[in-house]
Tab-separated table of C-alpha atoms in Angstrom:
chain	number	residue	atom	x	y	z
N	89	MET	CA	206.744	-65.525	-202.107
N	90	THR	CA	204.337	-62.656	-201.556
N	91	GLY	CA	204.822	-59.089	-200.429
N	92	GLY	CA	205.013	-55.459	-201.397
N	93	ASN	CA	207.349	-53.598	-203.721
N	94	GLU	CA	210.430	-53.347	-201.442
N	95	ASN	CA	213.126	-55.745	-202.591
N	96	TYR	CA	215.922	-57.810	-201.077
N	97	SER	CA	219.371	-58.209	-202.601
N	98	PRO	CA	221.250	-61.558	-202.766
N	99	THR	CA	223.701	-60.302	-200.097
N	100	GLY	CA	220.924	-59.883	-197.574
N	101	SER	CA	220.630	-56.087	-197.572
N	102	VAL	CA	217.322	-54.393	-198.223
N	103	SER	CA	217.245	-51.698	-200.902
N	104	SER	CA	215.279	-49.297	-198.693
N	105	ARG	CA	215.968	-48.876	-194.968
N	106	ARG	CA	212.851	-46.772	-194.379
N	107	SER	CA	209.422	-48.242	-193.685
N	108	SER	CA	206.470	-47.544	-195.911
N	109	ARG	CA	205.035	-45.425	-193.116
N	110	GLY	CA	207.828	-42.867	-193.576
N	111	SER	CA	209.822	-43.220	-190.321
N	112	PRO	CA	213.361	-44.570	-189.898
N	113	ALA	CA	213.388	-48.214	-188.726
N	114	LEU	CA	216.053	-50.194	-186.898
N	115	SER	CA	218.916	-51.591	-188.958
N	116	LEU	CA	218.777	-55.281	-189.883
N	117	GLN	CA	221.634	-56.105	-187.499
N	118	GLU	CA	220.266	-54.153	-184.506
N	119	LYS	CA	218.264	-56.163	-181.978
N	120	ILE	CA	215.568	-54.822	-179.660
N	121	ASP	CA	214.644	-56.116	-176.232
N	122	LEU	CA	211.242	-57.785	-176.621
N	123	ASN	CA	210.319	-56.513	-173.171
N	124	LEU	CA	210.146	-53.006	-174.609
N	125	PHE	CA	206.889	-53.801	-176.392
N	126	VAL	CA	203.994	-52.444	-174.364
N	127	PHE	CA	202.001	-55.656	-174.885
N	128	PRO	CA	203.566	-59.145	-175.033
N	129	LEU	CA	204.812	-59.748	-178.561
N	130	GLU	CA	202.716	-62.357	-180.387
N	131	LYS	CA	204.548	-65.313	-181.857
N	132	LYS	CA	203.644	-64.343	-185.413
N	133	TYR	CA	205.706	-61.169	-185.038
N	134	ARG	CA	208.857	-63.080	-184.030
N	135	CYS	CA	211.444	-64.476	-186.420
N	136	PRO	CA	211.758	-68.262	-185.933
N	137	ILE	CA	215.492	-68.056	-186.688
N	138	CYS	CA	216.791	-65.074	-184.632
N	139	GLU	CA	213.800	-65.117	-182.224
N	140	SER	CA	213.689	-61.329	-182.314
N	141	VAL	CA	210.980	-59.134	-183.776
N	142	LEU	CA	210.653	-59.624	-187.531
N	143	ARG	CA	212.616	-57.062	-189.534
N	144	TYR	CA	211.480	-56.542	-193.162
N	145	PRO	CA	209.746	-59.979	-193.081
N	146	VAL	CA	209.955	-62.324	-196.109
N	147	GLN	CA	206.995	-64.771	-196.391
N	148	PHE	CA	207.233	-68.320	-197.805
N	149	GLU	CA	204.571	-69.123	-200.370
N	150	GLU	CA	204.380	-72.811	-199.417
N	151	CYS	CA	203.488	-72.430	-195.720
N	152	GLY	CA	202.883	-68.737	-195.133
N	153	HIS	CA	205.525	-68.399	-192.393
N	154	ARG	CA	207.943	-65.472	-192.339
N	155	VAL	CA	211.596	-64.800	-191.498
N	156	CYS	CA	213.690	-61.613	-191.254
N	157	SER	CA	215.273	-60.366	-194.436
N	158	SER	CA	218.625	-60.548	-192.632
N	159	CYS	CA	218.035	-64.229	-191.732
N	160	PHE	CA	216.846	-65.245	-195.210
N	161	PRO	CA	220.319	-65.563	-196.891
N	162	GLU	CA	221.533	-68.072	-194.277
N	163	LEU	CA	218.402	-70.198	-194.830
N	164	ALA	CA	218.928	-70.102	-198.575
N	165	ARG	CA	222.472	-71.503	-198.272
N	166	LEU	CA	221.221	-74.604	-196.389
N	167	GLU	CA	218.568	-77.182	-197.388
N	168	PRO	CA	215.724	-74.711	-197.917
N	169	ARG	CA	213.012	-75.665	-195.362
N	170	CYS	CA	210.661	-73.565	-193.299
N	171	PRO	CA	212.217	-73.233	-189.807
N	172	VAL	CA	208.727	-73.474	-188.250
N	173	ASP	CA	207.237	-76.630	-189.778
N	174	GLN	CA	210.113	-77.866	-191.947
N	175	THR	CA	208.021	-77.448	-195.104
N	176	PRO	CA	210.355	-77.718	-198.135
N	177	ILE	CA	210.852	-74.409	-199.878
N	178	ASN	CA	210.775	-74.226	-203.636
N	179	LYS	CA	214.460	-74.487	-204.664
N	180	ASP	CA	213.798	-72.701	-207.898
N	181	ALA	CA	212.421	-69.748	-206.007
N	182	VAL	CA	215.340	-69.756	-203.585
N	183	SER	CA	218.009	-70.000	-206.279
N	184	CYS	CA	216.314	-67.542	-208.548
N	185	THR	CA	218.448	-64.528	-209.270
N	186	GLU	CA	215.383	-62.296	-209.150
N	187	LEU	CA	215.005	-60.240	-205.990
N	188	ALA	CA	212.978	-61.547	-203.030
N	189	TYR	CA	210.158	-59.301	-201.920
N	190	VAL	CA	209.441	-58.093	-198.404
N	191	ASP	CA	205.910	-58.555	-197.003
N	192	LYS	CA	205.256	-54.836	-196.874
N	193	ALA	CA	201.765	-55.010	-195.361
N	194	PHE	CA	202.906	-57.252	-192.509
N	195	ASN	CA	205.988	-55.049	-191.972
N	196	ASN	CA	203.699	-52.027	-191.556
N	197	GLU	CA	201.663	-53.995	-189.030
N	198	ILE	CA	204.812	-54.634	-186.967
N	199	LEU	CA	205.867	-50.997	-187.200
N	200	ALA	CA	202.525	-49.983	-185.730
N	201	LEU	CA	203.054	-52.018	-182.527
N	202	ASP	CA	203.386	-49.981	-179.308
N	203	VAL	CA	206.785	-49.862	-177.639
N	204	LYS	CA	208.344	-47.947	-174.758
N	205	CYS	CA	211.759	-46.275	-174.493
N	206	LYS	CA	214.717	-48.436	-173.483
N	207	ASN	CA	215.531	-45.738	-170.917
N	208	SER	CA	212.154	-46.083	-169.213
N	209	GLU	CA	213.033	-48.353	-166.302
N	210	GLU	CA	216.539	-47.215	-165.295
N	211	LEU	CA	216.340	-43.551	-166.214
N	212	GLY	CA	212.603	-42.838	-166.079
N	213	CYS	CA	211.680	-41.927	-169.662
N	214	LYS	CA	207.847	-42.022	-170.000
N	215	TRP	CA	207.689	-42.185	-173.801
N	216	GLU	CA	205.482	-44.778	-175.522
N	217	GLY	CA	204.835	-44.891	-179.234
N	218	GLU	CA	204.724	-46.959	-182.386
N	219	PHE	CA	207.676	-49.204	-183.188
N	220	GLN	CA	208.361	-47.237	-186.358
N	221	HIS	CA	209.218	-44.163	-184.233
N	222	TYR	CA	211.383	-46.036	-181.722
N	223	GLN	CA	214.775	-45.414	-183.317
N	224	GLU	CA	214.083	-41.743	-183.958
N	225	HIS	CA	213.043	-41.296	-180.326
N	226	VAL	CA	215.971	-43.222	-178.802
N	227	ASN	CA	218.682	-41.752	-181.045
N	228	VAL	CA	217.357	-38.221	-181.462
N	229	ASN	CA	214.490	-37.135	-179.237
N	230	CYS	CA	214.864	-39.008	-175.942
N	231	GLU	CA	215.710	-36.531	-173.198
N	232	TYR	CA	217.052	-39.373	-171.039
N	233	ARG	CA	219.676	-40.687	-173.485
N	234	GLU	CA	223.303	-40.034	-172.628
N	235	ILE	CA	225.226	-37.578	-174.820
N	236	LEU	CA	228.671	-35.988	-174.831
N	237	CYS	CA	229.119	-32.263	-174.410
N	238	GLN	CA	229.095	-30.495	-177.761
N	239	ASN	CA	232.072	-28.386	-176.632
N	240	ASP	CA	234.329	-31.458	-176.294
N	241	CYS	CA	234.886	-30.950	-172.589
N	242	GLY	CA	234.527	-34.728	-172.042
N	243	ALA	CA	231.399	-34.566	-169.852
N	244	LYS	CA	228.660	-37.190	-170.378
N	245	PHE	CA	225.080	-36.658	-169.196
N	246	GLN	CA	221.413	-37.101	-170.092
N	247	LYS	CA	220.242	-34.906	-172.938
N	248	ARG	CA	217.738	-33.123	-170.679
N	249	PHE	CA	220.641	-31.736	-168.627
N	250	LEU	CA	222.467	-30.232	-171.651
N	251	GLN	CA	221.393	-26.629	-171.101
N	252	LYS	CA	222.090	-26.846	-167.375
N	253	HIS	CA	225.572	-28.180	-168.112
N	254	LEU	CA	226.265	-25.415	-170.638
N	255	ASP	CA	224.912	-22.683	-168.364
N	256	ARG	CA	226.669	-23.763	-165.167
N	257	ASP	CA	229.379	-26.366	-165.579
N	258	CYS	CA	230.948	-26.695	-169.041
N	259	PRO	CA	234.570	-25.434	-168.798
N	260	LYS	CA	234.860	-25.158	-172.593
N	261	LYS	CA	231.846	-22.928	-173.172
N	262	ILE	CA	232.682	-19.479	-174.528
N	263	ILE	CA	231.450	-16.828	-172.114
N	264	ALA	CA	231.582	-13.034	-172.134
N	265	CYS	CA	233.394	-11.101	-169.445
N	266	PRO	CA	230.835	-9.041	-167.483
N	267	TYR	CA	233.257	-6.109	-167.279
N	268	CYS	CA	235.030	-5.897	-170.656
N	269	ASP	CA	234.414	-7.044	-174.239
N	270	ASP	CA	236.622	-10.143	-173.984
N	271	ARG	CA	235.227	-13.606	-174.759
N	272	HIS	CA	236.921	-16.713	-173.394
N	273	MET	CA	236.256	-20.252	-172.169
N	274	ARG	CA	234.685	-20.633	-168.734
N	275	GLU	CA	237.802	-22.459	-167.473
N	276	ASP	CA	239.883	-19.355	-168.304
N	277	LYS	CA	237.593	-16.962	-166.430
N	278	LYS	CA	239.682	-16.961	-163.236
N	279	ALA	CA	242.930	-16.250	-165.085
N	280	HIS	CA	241.257	-13.534	-167.177
N	281	LEU	CA	239.921	-11.723	-164.125
N	282	ALA	CA	243.180	-12.165	-162.211
N	283	GLU	CA	245.547	-10.889	-164.905
N	284	GLU	CA	243.932	-9.654	-168.123
N	285	CYS	CA	240.613	-7.867	-167.545
N	286	THR	CA	241.301	-4.135	-167.777
N	287	LYS	CA	237.831	-3.145	-166.571
N	288	LEU	CA	237.659	-5.349	-163.441
N	289	PRO	CA	236.515	-3.147	-160.503
N	290	LEU	CA	239.131	-3.153	-157.739
N	291	PRO	CA	239.319	-1.457	-154.361
N	292	CYS	CA	241.936	1.234	-153.863
N	293	PRO	CA	245.072	-0.360	-152.350
N	294	ASN	CA	245.384	2.694	-150.084
N	295	LYS	CA	241.860	2.050	-148.754
N	296	CYS	CA	240.886	5.659	-149.311
N	297	ASP	CA	237.194	4.733	-149.688
N	298	LYS	CA	235.835	1.283	-148.792
N	299	THR	CA	232.864	1.724	-151.152
N	300	LEU	CA	234.970	2.895	-154.112
N	301	GLU	CA	235.718	0.425	-156.923
N	302	ILE	CA	238.029	1.494	-159.752
N	303	PRO	CA	238.594	-0.244	-163.122
N	304	ARG	CA	242.029	-1.863	-163.249
N	305	ASP	CA	243.211	0.306	-166.165
N	306	GLU	CA	242.357	3.501	-164.229
N	307	MET	CA	243.977	2.496	-160.945
N	308	ASP	CA	247.405	4.027	-161.664
N	309	LYS	CA	245.819	7.358	-162.578
N	310	HIS	CA	243.730	7.293	-159.398
N	311	ILE	CA	246.762	6.618	-157.190
N	312	GLU	CA	249.040	9.139	-158.920
N	313	GLU	CA	246.539	11.982	-159.341
N	314	ASP	CA	243.474	11.604	-157.094
N	315	CYS	CA	243.896	9.265	-154.122
N	316	PRO	CA	244.012	11.306	-150.874
N	317	LYS	CA	245.942	8.514	-149.124
N	318	THR	CA	248.837	8.377	-151.594
N	319	LYS	CA	252.196	9.209	-149.980
N	320	MET	CA	253.613	12.399	-151.491
N	321	ARG	CA	256.933	14.218	-151.313
N	322	CYS	CA	256.998	17.898	-150.503
N	323	GLU	CA	257.250	20.085	-153.618
N	324	PHE	CA	260.242	21.793	-152.019
N	325	GLU	CA	262.254	18.566	-151.856
N	326	ALA	CA	264.687	19.980	-154.427
N	327	ILE	CA	265.691	22.716	-151.986
N	328	GLY	CA	266.102	20.437	-148.987
N	329	CYS	CA	262.664	19.620	-147.506
N	330	THR	CA	262.467	15.878	-146.773
N	331	HIS	CA	258.898	15.788	-145.462
N	332	ARG	CA	256.538	13.045	-146.759
N	333	CYS	CA	252.826	12.671	-146.029
N	334	SER	CA	249.507	11.717	-147.647
N	335	ARG	CA	248.108	13.940	-150.381
N	336	GLU	CA	245.308	15.146	-148.130
N	337	LYS	CA	247.802	16.395	-145.502
N	338	LEU	CA	250.130	18.286	-147.865
N	339	PRO	CA	248.225	21.624	-147.696
N	340	LYS	CA	248.615	21.675	-143.915
N	341	HIS	CA	252.361	20.997	-144.272
N	342	TYR	CA	252.771	23.883	-146.752
N	343	LYS	CA	250.883	26.246	-144.447
N	344	ASN	CA	252.847	25.338	-141.320
N	345	ASN	CA	256.286	25.413	-142.992
N	346	MET	CA	255.971	28.445	-145.278
N	347	VAL	CA	258.819	30.401	-143.593
N	348	GLU	CA	261.234	27.468	-143.738
N	349	HIS	CA	260.438	26.924	-147.428
N	350	VAL	CA	261.068	30.617	-148.253
N	351	LYS	CA	264.417	30.541	-146.442
N	352	SER	CA	265.384	27.435	-148.350
N	353	ILE	CA	264.436	29.091	-151.641
N	354	PHE	CA	266.559	32.160	-150.853
N	355	SER	CA	269.524	29.964	-149.926
N	356	LYS	CA	269.145	27.981	-153.118
N	357	ILE	CA	268.990	31.144	-155.244
N	358	SER	CA	272.185	32.432	-153.628
N	359	GLN	CA	273.997	29.178	-154.345
N	360	GLU	CA	272.827	29.161	-157.962
N	361	HIS	CA	273.947	32.790	-158.409
N	362	GLU	CA	277.447	31.936	-157.242
N	363	ARG	CA	277.517	28.896	-159.492
N	364	LEU	CA	276.344	30.968	-162.472
N	365	GLU	CA	279.130	33.527	-161.985
N	366	LYS	CA	281.688	30.750	-161.771
N	367	ASN	CA	280.360	29.141	-164.971
N	368	GLU	CA	280.493	32.462	-166.815
N	369	ARG	CA	284.155	32.823	-165.937
N	370	MET	CA	284.872	29.270	-167.057
N	371	LEU	CA	282.955	29.878	-170.296
N	372	THR	CA	285.023	32.956	-171.099
N	373	GLU	CA	288.242	31.036	-170.443
N	374	ASN	CA	287.172	28.167	-172.675
N	375	VAL	CA	286.128	30.200	-175.731
N	376	ASP	CA	289.699	30.538	-177.023
N	377	ARG	CA	290.438	26.906	-176.169
N	378	ILE	CA	287.405	25.796	-178.190
N	379	LYS	CA	288.556	27.846	-181.183
N	380	GLN	CA	291.958	26.209	-181.039
N	381	LEU	CA	290.422	22.737	-180.742
N	382	ASP	CA	288.060	23.491	-183.595
N	383	LYS	CA	291.008	24.288	-185.862
N	384	ARG	CA	292.789	21.078	-184.819
N	385	VAL	CA	289.620	19.042	-185.457
N	386	GLY	CA	289.338	20.576	-188.911
N	387	ASP	CA	292.915	19.572	-189.657
N	388	LEU	CA	292.260	16.043	-188.437
N	389	GLU	CA	289.088	15.794	-190.551
N	390	LYS	CA	291.093	16.663	-193.639
N	391	ILE	CA	293.377	13.733	-192.844
N	392	ALA	CA	290.555	11.330	-191.951
N	393	ASN	CA	288.441	12.436	-194.946
N	394	SER	CA	291.261	12.864	-197.437
N	395	GLN	CA	290.412	14.392	-200.775
N	396	LEU	CA	291.743	15.552	-204.132
N	397	ILE	CA	290.456	18.526	-206.119
N	398	TRP	CA	291.453	17.955	-209.744
N	399	ARG	CA	291.491	20.916	-212.166
N	400	ILE	CA	290.907	19.882	-215.806
N	401	GLU	CA	291.556	22.690	-218.299
N	402	ASP	CA	290.895	22.912	-222.029
N	403	TYR	CA	287.765	20.798	-221.583
N	404	THR	CA	286.262	21.428	-225.060
N	405	ARG	CA	289.357	20.247	-226.964
N	406	LYS	CA	289.887	17.222	-224.745
N	407	LEU	CA	286.245	16.159	-225.106
N	408	LYS	CA	286.511	16.496	-228.886
N	409	GLU	CA	289.643	14.303	-228.925
N	410	ALA	CA	287.888	11.730	-226.714
N	411	LYS	CA	284.938	11.573	-229.127
N	412	ALA	CA	287.402	11.098	-231.998
N	413	GLY	CA	288.995	8.217	-230.108
N	414	ASN	CA	292.395	9.862	-229.790
N	415	SER	CA	292.475	10.214	-225.986
N	416	ASP	CA	289.914	8.200	-224.031
N	417	THR	CA	291.149	8.530	-220.444
N	418	LEU	CA	292.672	11.320	-218.354
N	419	PHE	CA	294.535	10.494	-215.114
N	420	SER	CA	294.769	12.667	-212.026
N	421	PRO	CA	297.870	13.252	-209.909
N	422	THR	CA	298.331	10.540	-207.284
N	423	PHE	CA	297.265	11.313	-203.711
N	424	THR	CA	297.143	9.530	-200.350
N	425	THR	CA	294.496	9.209	-197.630
N	426	SER	CA	297.037	10.365	-195.033
N	427	LYS	CA	300.785	10.783	-194.672
N	428	HIS	CA	301.269	7.030	-194.400
N	429	GLY	CA	297.908	5.935	-195.888
N	430	TYR	CA	296.588	4.434	-199.121
N	431	ARG	CA	298.016	5.725	-202.424
N	432	LEU	CA	295.281	6.442	-205.028
N	433	CYS	CA	294.751	7.820	-208.512
N	434	ALA	CA	291.541	9.059	-210.176
N	435	SER	CA	290.706	8.868	-213.865
N	436	VAL	CA	288.017	10.373	-216.075
N	437	CYS	CA	286.621	9.460	-219.503
N	438	LEU	CA	285.168	12.702	-220.840
N	439	ASN	CA	283.179	10.861	-223.544
N	440	GLY	CA	282.139	8.089	-221.172
N	441	ASP	CA	282.984	4.426	-220.846
N	442	GLY	CA	280.834	1.281	-220.894
N	443	LYS	CA	277.132	2.136	-220.517
N	444	GLY	CA	277.969	5.851	-220.438
N	445	LYS	CA	279.871	5.833	-223.750
N	446	GLY	CA	278.982	8.840	-225.899
N	447	THR	CA	276.410	10.279	-223.451
N	448	HIS	CA	278.074	10.733	-220.075
N	449	MET	CA	281.305	11.602	-218.327
N	450	SER	CA	282.635	8.522	-216.489
N	451	VAL	CA	284.812	8.682	-213.337
N	452	PHE	CA	286.967	5.980	-211.757
N	453	ILE	CA	289.532	5.482	-209.038
N	454	SER	CA	292.408	3.019	-208.697
N	455	VAL	CA	294.423	1.811	-205.718
N	456	LEU	CA	298.169	2.179	-206.426
N	457	ARG	CA	301.116	0.397	-204.882
N	458	GLY	CA	302.343	2.463	-201.928
N	459	ALA	CA	305.333	2.564	-199.623
N	460	PHE	CA	303.285	1.708	-196.531
N	461	ASP	CA	300.991	-1.018	-197.941
N	462	ALA	CA	302.391	-3.622	-195.544
N	463	LEU	CA	301.005	-1.636	-192.600
N	464	LEU	CA	297.506	-1.032	-194.011
N	465	LYS	CA	294.274	-3.021	-193.790
N	466	TRP	CA	293.276	-4.954	-196.923
N	467	PRO	CA	291.103	-5.113	-198.941
N	468	PHE	CA	290.451	-1.407	-199.387
N	469	ASP	CA	286.785	-0.830	-198.406
N	470	TYR	CA	286.358	2.906	-197.782
N	471	ARG	CA	283.531	4.929	-199.320
N	472	VAL	CA	284.623	7.054	-202.305
N	473	THR	CA	282.624	10.134	-203.391
N	474	PHE	CA	283.093	11.997	-206.700
N	475	TYR	CA	281.911	15.606	-207.113
N	476	LEU	CA	281.632	17.746	-210.232
N	477	LEU	CA	281.876	21.160	-208.579
N	478	ASP	CA	279.485	23.978	-209.443
N	479	GLN	CA	281.510	27.200	-210.002
N	480	ASP	CA	278.586	29.632	-209.490
N	481	ASP	CA	279.837	32.942	-208.040
N	482	ASP	CA	277.086	32.785	-205.414
N	483	HIS	CA	278.064	29.953	-203.055
N	484	THR	CA	274.483	29.549	-201.849
N	485	HIS	CA	273.322	28.693	-205.394
N	486	ARG	CA	275.927	26.020	-206.051
N	487	LYS	CA	274.605	22.509	-206.737
N	488	HIS	CA	277.375	19.954	-207.156
N	489	ILE	CA	276.887	16.691	-209.055
N	490	LYS	CA	277.675	13.858	-206.655
N	491	PHE	CA	278.276	10.099	-206.983
N	492	THR	CA	279.248	7.776	-204.125
N	493	ILE	CA	280.447	4.171	-204.258
N	494	LYS	CA	281.015	1.853	-201.278
N	495	PRO	CA	283.420	-0.960	-202.279
N	496	ASN	CA	282.284	-4.513	-201.551
N	497	PRO	CA	285.341	-6.418	-200.203
N	498	CYS	CA	284.321	-9.833	-201.583
N	499	PRO	CA	286.753	-12.321	-203.211
N	500	GLU	CA	285.517	-11.393	-206.706
N	501	ASN	CA	286.656	-7.778	-206.160
N	502	GLU	CA	290.222	-8.697	-205.136
N	503	PRO	CA	291.678	-7.276	-208.437
N	504	PHE	CA	290.114	-3.878	-207.551
N	505	LEU	CA	290.473	-3.699	-203.759
N	506	GLY	CA	293.265	-6.062	-202.743
N	507	ARG	CA	296.828	-5.066	-201.944
N	508	PRO	CA	298.350	-4.113	-205.330
N	509	LYS	CA	300.642	-6.744	-206.796
N	510	LEU	CA	301.476	-4.547	-209.785
N	511	GLU	CA	301.880	-0.806	-209.933
N	512	LYS	CA	298.101	-0.195	-210.161
N	513	ASN	CA	294.897	-2.150	-209.446
N	514	ALA	CA	291.935	-2.238	-211.846
N	515	SER	CA	289.736	0.869	-211.698
N	516	PHE	CA	286.199	1.096	-210.247
N	517	GLY	CA	283.702	3.940	-210.273
N	518	GLY	CA	280.649	5.259	-212.162
N	519	ALA	CA	280.130	4.954	-215.929
N	520	LYS	CA	277.166	7.400	-215.881
N	521	PHE	CA	278.540	10.073	-213.569
N	522	ALA	CA	277.253	13.179	-215.421
N	523	LYS	CA	275.376	13.714	-218.706
N	524	HIS	CA	277.106	15.844	-221.348
N	525	GLU	CA	274.104	18.175	-221.597
N	526	GLU	CA	274.028	18.622	-217.814
N	527	ILE	CA	277.734	19.535	-217.628
N	528	GLU	CA	277.217	22.495	-219.949
N	529	THR	CA	274.358	23.853	-217.821
N	530	ARG	CA	274.688	25.946	-214.671
N	531	ASN	CA	278.398	26.665	-214.019
N	532	TYR	CA	280.061	23.218	-214.011
N	533	LEU	CA	282.070	24.353	-217.052
N	534	LYS	CA	283.571	27.802	-216.725
N	535	ASP	CA	286.477	29.292	-218.650
N	536	ASP	CA	286.661	25.922	-220.430
N	537	THR	CA	287.654	24.357	-217.073
N	538	ILE	CA	285.972	21.842	-214.774
N	539	PHE	CA	286.858	20.783	-211.220
N	540	LEU	CA	286.524	17.188	-209.982
N	541	LYS	CA	286.665	16.507	-206.262
N	542	ILE	CA	287.392	12.987	-204.981
N	543	ALA	CA	286.835	12.376	-201.218
N	544	ILE	CA	287.771	9.188	-199.340
N	545	GLU	CA	285.920	8.531	-196.068
N	546	CYS	CA	288.882	6.891	-194.382
N	547	ASP	CA	288.621	7.011	-190.575
N	548	GLY	CA	292.361	6.482	-190.105
N	549	LEU	CA	291.874	3.637	-187.586
N	550	SER	CA	293.384	1.067	-189.907
N	551	GLU	CA	296.294	3.280	-190.931
N	552	PRO	CA	299.676	3.322	-189.112
């Protein structure tokens, strides 16, 4: 077999799908209507097997006839004979594992034949050109080929109408609002203008000026502050005038009703004067009552926010004993949150406990068994605040050390917060309440005495 340097694989595919003239050619499987050739296609350019134009033609050495590269494998599987004159084909050449060569020169001759666009008759495309440019024209350049909208709107039309479709019809094209900076799809334009566009010019709803157009976001200001047709209430409505009219007519109303407005003002002033005198008398009568109530509220606050102030004397000796391990914990007198409330006891480790051992004073509180426990709410969950009181002579300079703990009434804390089953629950508090060095500064320690205050924020609602 003769030909150029393009080769054919045993499966029937050609190694290069581009012609030697540099333009994309039709695929081996694609067929072309022979009527598209400008001049009647000569027999030598037709494949005797598929009867279509030869595609990458392979020439037989014995007889010189040619077949398509895509038709050659089928011929090779049968008794190898030329389909034109039945000339036997060399079996050795057919069965050879070497590649079969395409007749490159003849292929270029076919690619140079003149063809017209397949859209010429029905759609009117006037293109004519060489066969080698046919596929590029039909699939890429033809203005009469049908395409889908690039915006996925579903529309199908000839390529030449693409710009017209995008400019006028495509509902998915992104367009800019002519009034504001918003960008949206064409199909959303109506909704944008109807509801969203803040700069859309609108006529005044009061029809104050038929030529006036106001941006939507300025309409409220126009109606409330500028529009002469807006209905307004008289400024003297508070003193009894019920007149209503448009903004432009208000000045006339004020001018014509000046006397009536003055009389109304005088009447209103007289009424307010009488009311003021009455309120002054009531205020004087209530001053003493407020003082009495204030005292009662203070007494109630002491019950609701019950507290203990614990005086600890001989601090230096007791701290020394604590450091020596002779007396680790001091216990306060017991106290209650109210007459029938929770019974509590505070404790202090002057040399610290746990993480505060040796560096801090630690403070704790315990819930004790009380006579009225059956009537109280359990577990105990009220905020407890410890204070180391500053004893500075000047009250305005005092700076107490403060630590607050809010109990967490979870099942794990039942031994600390639950209703006492023994005489006393386990203690909870702060291991690092106050540093030893800090206690000896300012006036927390005075006359070898310190004062600890323990306040319980019990609102009394859960107590009998």
